[in-house]
CSV table of C-alpha atoms in Angstrom, one decimal:
chain,number,residue,atom,x,y,z
A,11,MET,CA,0.0,0.0,0.0
A,12,SER,CA,1.4,3.4,-1.0
A,13,MET,CA,2.1,6.1,1.5
A,14,PHE,CA,-0.5,8.3,-0.3
A,15,ALA,CA,-3.2,5.7,0.3
A,16,ILE,CA,-2.3,5.4,3.9
A,17,VAL,CA,-2.5,9.1,4.4
A,18,VAL,CA,-5.9,9.2,2.7
A,19,ILE,CA,-7.2,6.4,4.9
A,20,ALA,CA,-5.9,8.2,8.0
A,21,VAL,CA,-7.6,11.4,7.1
A,22,VAL,CA,-10.9,9.7,6.4
A,23,VAL,CA,-10.7,8.0,9.8
A,24,VAL,CA,-10.0,11.2,11.6
A,25,ILE,CA,-12.9,13.0,9.8
A,26,ALA,CA,-15.3,10.1,10.6
A,27,ALA,CA,-14.3,10.2,14.3
A,28,ALA,CA,-14.8,14.0,14.5
A,29,VAL,CA,-18.3,13.7,12.9
A,30,LEU,CA,-19.2,10.9,15.3
A,31,PHE,CA,-17.9,12.9,18.3
A,32,ILE,CA,-19.8,16.0,17.3
A,33,GLY,CA,-23.0,14.0,16.7
A,34,LEU,CA,-22.7,12.3,20.1
A,35,GLY,CA,-22.1,15.6,21.8
A,36,ARG,CA,-25.2,17.1,20.2
A,37,ARG,CA,-27.3,14.2,21.2
A,38,GLY,CA,-25.9,14.4,24.7
A,39,ASP,CA,-26.7,18.1,24.9
A,40,ASN,CA,-30.2,17.5,23.6
A,41,ARG,CA,-30.8,14.8,26.2
A,42,GLY,CA,-29.8,17.3,28.9
A,43,LEU,CA,-32.1,19.9,27.4
A,44,LYS,CA,-35.0,17.4,27.3
A,45,ARG,CA,-34.5,16.5,30.9
A,46,ARG,CA,-34.4,20.2,31.9
A,47,PHE,CA,-37.3,21.4,29.7
A,48,GLY,CA,-39.6,18.3,29.7
A,49,PRO,CA,-42.8,19.0,27.6
A,50,GLU,CA,-41.3,22.4,26.6
A,51,TYR,CA,-38.6,20.5,24.7
A,52,ASP,CA,-41.3,18.6,22.7
A,53,HIS,CA,-43.1,21.9,22.0
A,54,ALA,CA,-39.8,23.4,20.6
A,55,LEU,CA,-39.2,20.3,18.6
A,56,ALA,CA,-42.6,20.5,17.1
A,57,GLY,CA,-42.1,24.2,16.3
A,58,HIS,CA,-39.0,23.2,14.3
A,59,ASN,CA,-40.7,20.3,12.5
A,60,GLY,CA,-38.8,17.6,14.4
A,61,ASP,CA,-35.3,19.2,13.8
A,62,THR,CA,-33.5,18.3,17.0
A,63,GLU,CA,-30.6,20.5,16.3
A,64,ALA,CA,-32.7,23.6,15.7
A,65,ALA,CA,-34.8,22.9,18.8
A,66,GLY,CA,-31.6,22.3,20.9
A,67,GLN,CA,-30.2,25.6,19.6
A,68,GLU,CA,-33.3,27.5,20.6
A,69,LEU,CA,-33.5,26.1,24.1
A,70,GLY,CA,-29.8,26.5,24.6
A,71,GLU,CA,-30.1,30.1,23.7
A,72,ARG,CA,-32.9,30.5,26.2
A,73,VAL,CA,-30.6,29.1,28.9
A,74,ARG,CA,-27.8,31.4,27.9
A,75,ARG,CA,-30.0,34.5,28.0
A,76,TYR,CA,-32.1,33.8,31.1
A,77,GLY,CA,-30.3,31.1,33.1
A,78,SER,CA,-28.7,33.6,35.4
A,79,LEU,CA,-32.0,35.5,36.0
A,80,LYS,CA,-32.7,35.9,39.7
A,81,GLU,CA,-36.4,35.9,40.7
A,82,ARG,CA,-37.4,38.7,43.0
A,83,PRO,CA,-39.5,37.7,46.0
A,84,LEU,CA,-43.0,39.0,46.5
A,85,SER,CA,-43.9,40.9,49.7
A,86,PRO,CA,-46.5,39.1,51.8
A,87,GLU,CA,-49.0,41.8,50.9
A,88,ASP,CA,-48.5,41.5,47.2
A,89,ARG,CA,-48.7,37.7,47.4
A,90,GLU,CA,-52.0,37.9,49.3
A,91,GLN,CA,-53.4,40.3,46.7
A,92,TYR,CA,-52.4,38.1,43.8
A,93,VAL,CA,-53.9,35.0,45.5
A,94,ALA,CA,-57.2,36.9,46.1
A,95,GLN,CA,-57.3,38.1,42.5
A,96,TRP,CA,-56.7,34.6,41.1
A,97,ALA,CA,-59.5,33.2,43.3
A,98,ARG,CA,-61.8,35.9,42.0
A,99,ILE,CA,-60.9,35.1,38.4
A,100,GLN,CA,-61.6,31.4,39.0
A,101,GLU,CA,-65.0,32.1,40.4
A,102,GLN,CA,-65.7,34.4,37.5
A,103,PHE,CA,-65.0,31.7,35.0
A,104,VAL,CA,-68.4,30.0,35.5
A,105,ASP,CA,-70.3,33.1,34.2
A,106,SER,CA,-67.7,34.7,31.9
A,107,PRO,CA,-65.1,32.2,30.7
A,108,HIS,CA,-63.5,34.5,28.1
A,109,LYS,CA,-63.3,37.4,30.5
A,110,ALA,CA,-61.8,35.1,33.1
A,111,VAL,CA,-59.0,33.8,30.8
A,112,THR,CA,-58.3,37.4,29.6
A,113,GLU,CA,-57.8,38.5,33.2
A,114,ALA,CA,-55.8,35.4,34.0
A,115,ASP,CA,-53.5,36.1,31.1
A,116,ALA,CA,-53.0,39.7,32.2
A,117,LEU,CA,-52.5,38.7,35.9
A,118,LEU,CA,-49.8,36.1,35.0
A,119,ALA,CA,-48.0,38.7,32.9
A,120,ARG,CA,-47.9,41.2,35.8
A,121,LEU,CA,-47.0,38.5,38.3
A,122,ALA,CA,-44.1,37.2,36.2
A,123,GLN,CA,-42.8,40.8,35.7
A,124,ASP,CA,-43.0,41.5,39.5
A,125,ARG,CA,-40.9,38.3,40.0
A,126,GLY,CA,-38.2,39.8,37.8
A,127,PHE,CA,-39.1,38.3,34.4
A,128,PRO,CA,-39.3,40.4,31.2
A,129,SER,CA,-42.4,42.5,30.7
A,130,GLY,CA,-45.5,40.7,29.5
A,131,GLU,CA,-45.8,43.2,26.6
A,132,GLN,CA,-43.3,40.9,24.9
A,133,PHE,CA,-45.1,37.6,25.5
A,134,ASP,CA,-42.6,35.4,23.6
A,135,GLU,CA,-39.7,36.8,25.5
A,136,GLN,CA,-41.4,36.5,28.8
A,137,LEU,CA,-42.5,32.9,28.1
A,138,ALA,CA,-38.9,32.0,27.0
A,139,ALA,CA,-37.5,33.3,30.3
A,140,LEU,CA,-40.2,31.6,32.3
A,141,SER,CA,-39.5,28.3,30.5
A,142,VAL,CA,-35.9,28.3,31.8
A,143,HIS,CA,-37.0,28.5,35.4
A,144,HIS,CA,-40.5,26.9,35.3
A,145,ALA,CA,-40.4,24.6,32.3
A,146,GLY,CA,-43.1,22.3,33.6
A,147,GLN,CA,-45.7,25.1,34.1
A,148,VAL,CA,-45.4,27.4,31.1
A,149,HIS,CA,-47.7,25.3,28.9
A,150,GLY,CA,-50.8,26.5,30.8
A,151,TYR,CA,-49.8,30.2,30.4
A,152,ARG,CA,-49.3,29.6,26.7
A,153,GLY,CA,-52.8,28.0,26.5
A,154,VAL,CA,-54.4,30.9,28.3
A,155,HIS,CA,-52.7,33.5,26.1
A,156,ALA,CA,-53.8,31.6,23.0
A,157,ALA,CA,-57.4,31.3,24.3
A,158,VAL,CA,-57.6,35.0,24.7
A,159,ARG,CA,-56.6,35.6,21.1
A,160,GLY,CA,-58.3,32.6,19.4
A,161,GLN,CA,-61.7,31.0,19.1
A,162,SER,CA,-61.3,28.5,22.0
A,163,GLY,CA,-64.4,26.8,23.3
A,164,THR,CA,-65.4,26.8,27.0
A,165,GLU,CA,-63.8,23.4,27.7
A,166,GLU,CA,-60.6,24.4,26.1
A,167,MET,CA,-60.5,27.6,28.1
A,168,ARG,CA,-61.3,25.6,31.3
A,169,GLU,CA,-58.4,23.3,30.6
A,170,ALA,CA,-56.1,26.2,30.0
A,171,MET,CA,-57.1,27.8,33.3
A,172,VAL,CA,-56.5,24.5,35.2
A,173,GLU,CA,-53.0,24.2,33.6
A,174,ALA,CA,-52.2,27.9,34.2
A,175,ARG,CA,-52.8,27.5,37.9
A,176,GLY,CA,-49.6,25.5,38.1
A,177,LEU,CA,-47.5,28.5,36.9
A,178,PHE,CA,-49.5,30.9,39.1
A,179,ALA,CA,-48.8,28.7,42.2
A,180,ALA,CA,-45.1,28.5,41.3
A,181,LEU,CA,-44.8,32.3,41.0
A,182,ALA,CA,-47.1,33.4,43.8
A,183,THR,CA,-46.4,30.9,46.6
A,184,GLU,CA,-42.7,31.0,47.0
A,185,GLU,CA,-41.7,32.3,50.5
A,186,PRO,CA,-40.4,35.9,50.4
A,187,ALA,CA,-36.7,36.1,51.1
A,188,ASP,CA,-37.2,38.8,53.8
A,189,SER,CA,-39.7,37.0,55.9
A,190,ASP,CA,-39.2,34.0,58.2
A,191,ARG,CA,-42.7,34.2,59.6
A,192,HIS,CA,-44.6,33.3,56.4
A,193,ARG,CA,-44.1,29.7,55.4
A,194,SER,CA,-44.9,29.0,51.7
A,195,GLN,CA,-48.1,27.0,51.2
A,196,PRO,CA,-49.9,26.8,47.8
A,197,PRO,CA,-53.5,28.1,47.6
A,198,ASP,CA,-56.1,25.5,47.9
A,199,ASP,CA,-58.5,24.4,45.0
A,200,HIS,CA,-60.5,27.6,45.7
A,201,GLY,CA,-57.4,29.8,45.4
A,202,ARG,CA,-57.5,30.8,49.0
A,203,ALA,CA,-54.2,31.8,50.6
A,204,PRO,CA,-53.0,30.2,53.9
A,205,THR,CA,-52.9,32.2,57.1
A,206,ALA,CA,-49.9,32.0,59.5
A,207,HIS,CA,-51.8,29.2,61.3
A,208,GLY,CA,-52.3,27.1,58.2
A,209,ARG,CA,-56.0,28.0,57.6
A,210,HIS,CA,-56.9,29.4,54.2
A,211,HIS,CA,-58.6,32.7,53.5
A,212,THR,CA,-59.1,35.1,50.8
A,213,LYS,CA,-58.3,38.8,51.1
A,214,GLY,CA,-61.0,40.6,53.0
A,215,SER,CA,-62.5,37.4,54.2
A,216,GLY,CA,-62.9,36.6,57.9
A,217,THR,CA,-62.6,32.8,57.4
């Protein structure tokens, strides 16, 4: 075998190994992103027509942009107001579903902004930032936002509200950093906030 042939074979082997290494690296990165983002990874994949590389690049960019974002705590007063507002919106859904999802969409946007996320005026940017820190709960917010702007039926709006409650709870029930007296407890199924003694109440309620 000539020296030229040996060199060609060696070059081919090196190139093949590099391609394999890069491919394995990308698959490994995507596995990590899939573990981190869960259903949001599947949503990004669908948005790129199954292109795993493009989906991975999009989610990786989200992590680079928003991974270092620090969530601001809510004061106990602000938290109580948000919980009371959410409870009122849930009660309103029975008589006015579209109005309820519209108000829920606006409330989630304000709450996310108060916690330190981008303004809700740029929904896609806010959702991208939220997905990095609350990947398992952003689907409901997306559903509510879509319901406000689409032709969703009552059942679809109800499902969106139920799913959005997960993001609301994640953003509203975290214990404020400056308070050791208020232990974080999620609102109950009626959206009522817990008192210091563990009982639930809505703002202005004596129960």
